[in-house]
PDB file of C-alpha atoms in Angstrom:
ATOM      1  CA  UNK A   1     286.923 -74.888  87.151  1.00  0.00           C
ATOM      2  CA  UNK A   2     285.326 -77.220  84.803  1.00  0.00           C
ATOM      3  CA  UNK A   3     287.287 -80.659  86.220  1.00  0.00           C
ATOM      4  CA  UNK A   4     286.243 -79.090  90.152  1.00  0.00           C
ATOM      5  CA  UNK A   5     282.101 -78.211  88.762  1.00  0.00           C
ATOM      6  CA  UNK A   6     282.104 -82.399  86.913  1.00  0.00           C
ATOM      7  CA  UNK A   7     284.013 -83.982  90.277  1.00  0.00           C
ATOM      8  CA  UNK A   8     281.280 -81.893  92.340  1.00  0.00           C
ATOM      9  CA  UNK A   9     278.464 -83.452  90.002  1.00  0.00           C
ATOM     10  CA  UNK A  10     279.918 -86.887  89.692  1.00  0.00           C
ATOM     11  CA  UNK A  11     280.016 -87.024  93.974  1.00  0.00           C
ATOM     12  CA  UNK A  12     276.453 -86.099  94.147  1.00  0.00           C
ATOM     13  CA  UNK A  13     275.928 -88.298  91.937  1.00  0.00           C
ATOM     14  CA  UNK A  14     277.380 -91.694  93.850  1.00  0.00           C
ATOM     15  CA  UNK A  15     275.497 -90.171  96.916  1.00  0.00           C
ATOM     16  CA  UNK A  16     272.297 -90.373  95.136  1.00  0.00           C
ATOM     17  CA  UNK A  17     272.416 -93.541  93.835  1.00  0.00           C
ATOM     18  CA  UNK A  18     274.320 -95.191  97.488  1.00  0.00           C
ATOM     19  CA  UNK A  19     272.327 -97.614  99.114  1.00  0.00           C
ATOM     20  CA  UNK A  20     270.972 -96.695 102.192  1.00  0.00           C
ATOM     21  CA  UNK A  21     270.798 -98.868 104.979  1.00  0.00           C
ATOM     22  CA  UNK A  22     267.771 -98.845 107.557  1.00  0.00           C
ATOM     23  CA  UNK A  23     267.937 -99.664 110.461  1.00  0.00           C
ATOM     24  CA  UNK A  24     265.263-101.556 111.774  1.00  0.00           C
ATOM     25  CA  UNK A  25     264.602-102.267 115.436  1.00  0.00           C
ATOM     26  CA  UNK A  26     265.092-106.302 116.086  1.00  0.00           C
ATOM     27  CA  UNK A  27     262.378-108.089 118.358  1.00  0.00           C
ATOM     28  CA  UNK A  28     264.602-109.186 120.842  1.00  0.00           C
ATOM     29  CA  UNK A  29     262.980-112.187 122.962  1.00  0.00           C
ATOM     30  CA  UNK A  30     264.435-113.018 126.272  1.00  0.00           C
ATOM     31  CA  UNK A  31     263.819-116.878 126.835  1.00  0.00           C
ATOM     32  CA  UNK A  32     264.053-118.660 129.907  1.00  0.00           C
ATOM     33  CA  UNK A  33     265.464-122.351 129.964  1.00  0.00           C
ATOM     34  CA  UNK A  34     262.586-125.042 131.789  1.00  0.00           C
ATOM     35  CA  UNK A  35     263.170-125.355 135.130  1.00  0.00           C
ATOM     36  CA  UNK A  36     262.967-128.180 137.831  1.00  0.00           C
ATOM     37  CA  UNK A  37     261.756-126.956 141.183  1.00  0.00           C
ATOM     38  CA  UNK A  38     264.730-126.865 143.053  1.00  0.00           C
ATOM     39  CA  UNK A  39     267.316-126.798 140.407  1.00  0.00           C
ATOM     40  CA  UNK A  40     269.018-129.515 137.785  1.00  0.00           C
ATOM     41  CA  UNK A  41     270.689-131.386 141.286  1.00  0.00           C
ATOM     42  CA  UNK A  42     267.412-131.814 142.551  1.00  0.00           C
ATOM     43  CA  UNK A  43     266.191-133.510 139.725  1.00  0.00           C
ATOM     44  CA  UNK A  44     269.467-135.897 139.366  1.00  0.00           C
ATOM     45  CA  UNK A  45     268.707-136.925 142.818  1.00  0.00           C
ATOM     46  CA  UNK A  46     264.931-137.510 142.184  1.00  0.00           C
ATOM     47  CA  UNK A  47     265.347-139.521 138.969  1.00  0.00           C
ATOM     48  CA  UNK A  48     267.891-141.770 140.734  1.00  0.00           C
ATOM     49  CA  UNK A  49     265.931-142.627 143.420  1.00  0.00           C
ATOM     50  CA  UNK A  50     263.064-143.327 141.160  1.00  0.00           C
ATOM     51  CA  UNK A  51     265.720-146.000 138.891  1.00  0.00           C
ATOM     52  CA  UNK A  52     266.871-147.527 142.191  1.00  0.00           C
ATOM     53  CA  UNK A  53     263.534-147.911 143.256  1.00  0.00           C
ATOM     54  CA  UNK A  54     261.582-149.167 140.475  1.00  0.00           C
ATOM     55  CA  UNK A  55     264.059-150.432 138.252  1.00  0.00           C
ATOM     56  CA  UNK A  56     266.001-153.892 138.928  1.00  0.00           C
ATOM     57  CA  UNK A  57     269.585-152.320 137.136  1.00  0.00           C
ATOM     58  CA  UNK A  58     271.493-156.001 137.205  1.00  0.00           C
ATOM     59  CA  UNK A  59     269.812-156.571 134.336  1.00  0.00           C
ATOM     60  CA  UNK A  60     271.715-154.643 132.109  1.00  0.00           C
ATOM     61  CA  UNK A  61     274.971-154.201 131.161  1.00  0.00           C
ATOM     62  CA  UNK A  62     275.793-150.482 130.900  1.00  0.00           C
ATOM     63  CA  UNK A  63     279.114-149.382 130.983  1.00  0.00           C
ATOM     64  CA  UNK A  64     279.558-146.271 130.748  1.00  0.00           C
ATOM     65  CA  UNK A  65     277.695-142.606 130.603  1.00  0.00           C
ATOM     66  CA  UNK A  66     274.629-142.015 129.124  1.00  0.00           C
ATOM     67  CA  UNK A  67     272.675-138.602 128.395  1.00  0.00           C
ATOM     68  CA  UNK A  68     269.368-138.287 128.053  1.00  0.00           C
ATOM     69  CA  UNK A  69     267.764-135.899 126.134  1.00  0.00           C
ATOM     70  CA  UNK A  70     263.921-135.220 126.527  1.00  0.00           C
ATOM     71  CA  UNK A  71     261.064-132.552 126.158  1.00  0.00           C
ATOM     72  CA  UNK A  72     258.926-130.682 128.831  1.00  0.00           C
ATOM     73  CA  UNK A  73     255.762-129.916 128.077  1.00  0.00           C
ATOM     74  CA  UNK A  74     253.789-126.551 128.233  1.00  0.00           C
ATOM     75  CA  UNK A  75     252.018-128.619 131.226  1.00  0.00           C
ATOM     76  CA  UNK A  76     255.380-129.459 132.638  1.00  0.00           C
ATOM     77  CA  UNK A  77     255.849-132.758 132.083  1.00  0.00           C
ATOM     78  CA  UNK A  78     258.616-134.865 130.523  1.00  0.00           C
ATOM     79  CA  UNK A  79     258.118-136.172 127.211  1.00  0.00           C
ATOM     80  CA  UNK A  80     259.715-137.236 124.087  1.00  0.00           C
ATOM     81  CA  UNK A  81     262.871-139.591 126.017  1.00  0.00           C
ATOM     82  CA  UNK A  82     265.674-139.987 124.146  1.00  0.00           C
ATOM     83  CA  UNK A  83     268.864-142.001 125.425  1.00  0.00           C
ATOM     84  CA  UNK A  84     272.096-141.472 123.771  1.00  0.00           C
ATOM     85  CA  UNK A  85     274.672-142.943 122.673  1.00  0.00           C
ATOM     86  CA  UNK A  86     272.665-145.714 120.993  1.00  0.00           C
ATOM     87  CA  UNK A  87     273.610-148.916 122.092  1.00  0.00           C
ATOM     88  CA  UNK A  88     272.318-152.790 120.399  1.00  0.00           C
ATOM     89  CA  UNK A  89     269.063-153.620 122.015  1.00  0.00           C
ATOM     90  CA  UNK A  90     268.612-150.813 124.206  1.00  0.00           C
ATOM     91  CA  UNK A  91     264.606-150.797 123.754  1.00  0.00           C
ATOM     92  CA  UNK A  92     263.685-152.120 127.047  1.00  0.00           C
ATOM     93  CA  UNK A  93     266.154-150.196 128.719  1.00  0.00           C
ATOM     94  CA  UNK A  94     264.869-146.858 127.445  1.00  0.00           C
ATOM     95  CA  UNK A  95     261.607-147.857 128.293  1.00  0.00           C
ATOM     96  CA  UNK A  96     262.537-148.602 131.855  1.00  0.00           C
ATOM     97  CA  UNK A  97     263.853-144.737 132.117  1.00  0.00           C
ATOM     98  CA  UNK A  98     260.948-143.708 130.456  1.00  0.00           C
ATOM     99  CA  UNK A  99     259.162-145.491 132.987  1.00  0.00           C
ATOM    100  CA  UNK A 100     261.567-143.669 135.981  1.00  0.00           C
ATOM    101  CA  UNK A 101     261.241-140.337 134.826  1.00  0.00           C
ATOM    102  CA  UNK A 102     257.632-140.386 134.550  1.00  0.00           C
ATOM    103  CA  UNK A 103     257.312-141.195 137.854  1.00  0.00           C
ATOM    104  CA  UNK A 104     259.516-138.217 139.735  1.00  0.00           C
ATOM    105  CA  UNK A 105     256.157-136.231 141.079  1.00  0.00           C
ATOM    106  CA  UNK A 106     257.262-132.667 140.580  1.00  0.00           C
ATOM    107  CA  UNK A 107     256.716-130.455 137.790  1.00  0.00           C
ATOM    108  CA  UNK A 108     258.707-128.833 135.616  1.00  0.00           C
ATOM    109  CA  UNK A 109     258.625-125.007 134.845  1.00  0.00           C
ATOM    110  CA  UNK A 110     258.316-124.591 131.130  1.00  0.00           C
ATOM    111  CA  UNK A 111     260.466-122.939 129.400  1.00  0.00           C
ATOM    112  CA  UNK A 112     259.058-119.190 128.408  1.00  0.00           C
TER     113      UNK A 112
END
C-alpha cells in the first residue's frame, strides 16, 4: 500500500511541475500579390511594346534570358529595377529598361 500511496504522490507530482503549453491564437494575415490590370500577360505585352518602341535593341548584345526584378509602390508604380543575371557593362542597358518600364501607362495594384 505504501509503494501504490508514493507512485500516486510521485505522479501528481510530475503533473504539477509539467509544462503547460498555451495556446495562443496566431494573427493570420492574408496578403495579396500586386497586380497589373489585366494580368502578368498583359504587362509582358505592354513592356515589349514600350522596348521596341523606344529602345534601339541592335545596340546590344544580349544573348540570352534576363529577369527583372523590381518594386511597386503603394502608389502603384514600378520602382527599384533590378536586371539579373549581371552581365559586364550592363549600366546603360538597365537604364534603357528602366526607361521602358516607366513608360507602360497603367498602374499597378499594390500588393495588400
Amino acid at each position: 500500500m505504501k509503494k501504490y500511496f508514493f507512485v500516486l504522490i510521485l505522479l501528481i507530482g510530475f503533473k504539477s511541475f509539467a509544462q503547460e503549453s498555451k495556446v495562443e491564437a496566431e494573427n493570420l494575415t492574408k496578403t495579396e500579390k500586386a497586380e497589373f490590370p489585366g494580368g502578368d500577360e498583359v504587362f509582358t505585352k505592354e513592356f515589349l511594346k514600350m522596348i521596341h518602341g523606344y529602345i534601339d535593341l541592335r545596340k546590344y548584345a544580349v544573348n540570352g534570358q534576363f529577369t527583372f526584378l523590381f518594386d511597386v509602390t503603394t502608389d502603384g508604380k514600378v520602382d527599384n529595377l533590378k536586371v539579373l543575371p549581371k552581365v559586364k557593362d550592363s549600366e546603360l542597358f538597365i537604364d534603357d529598361m528602366n526607361f521602358a518600364i516607366k513608360r507602360v501607362k497603367k498602374k499597378w495594384k499594390p500588393a495588400m
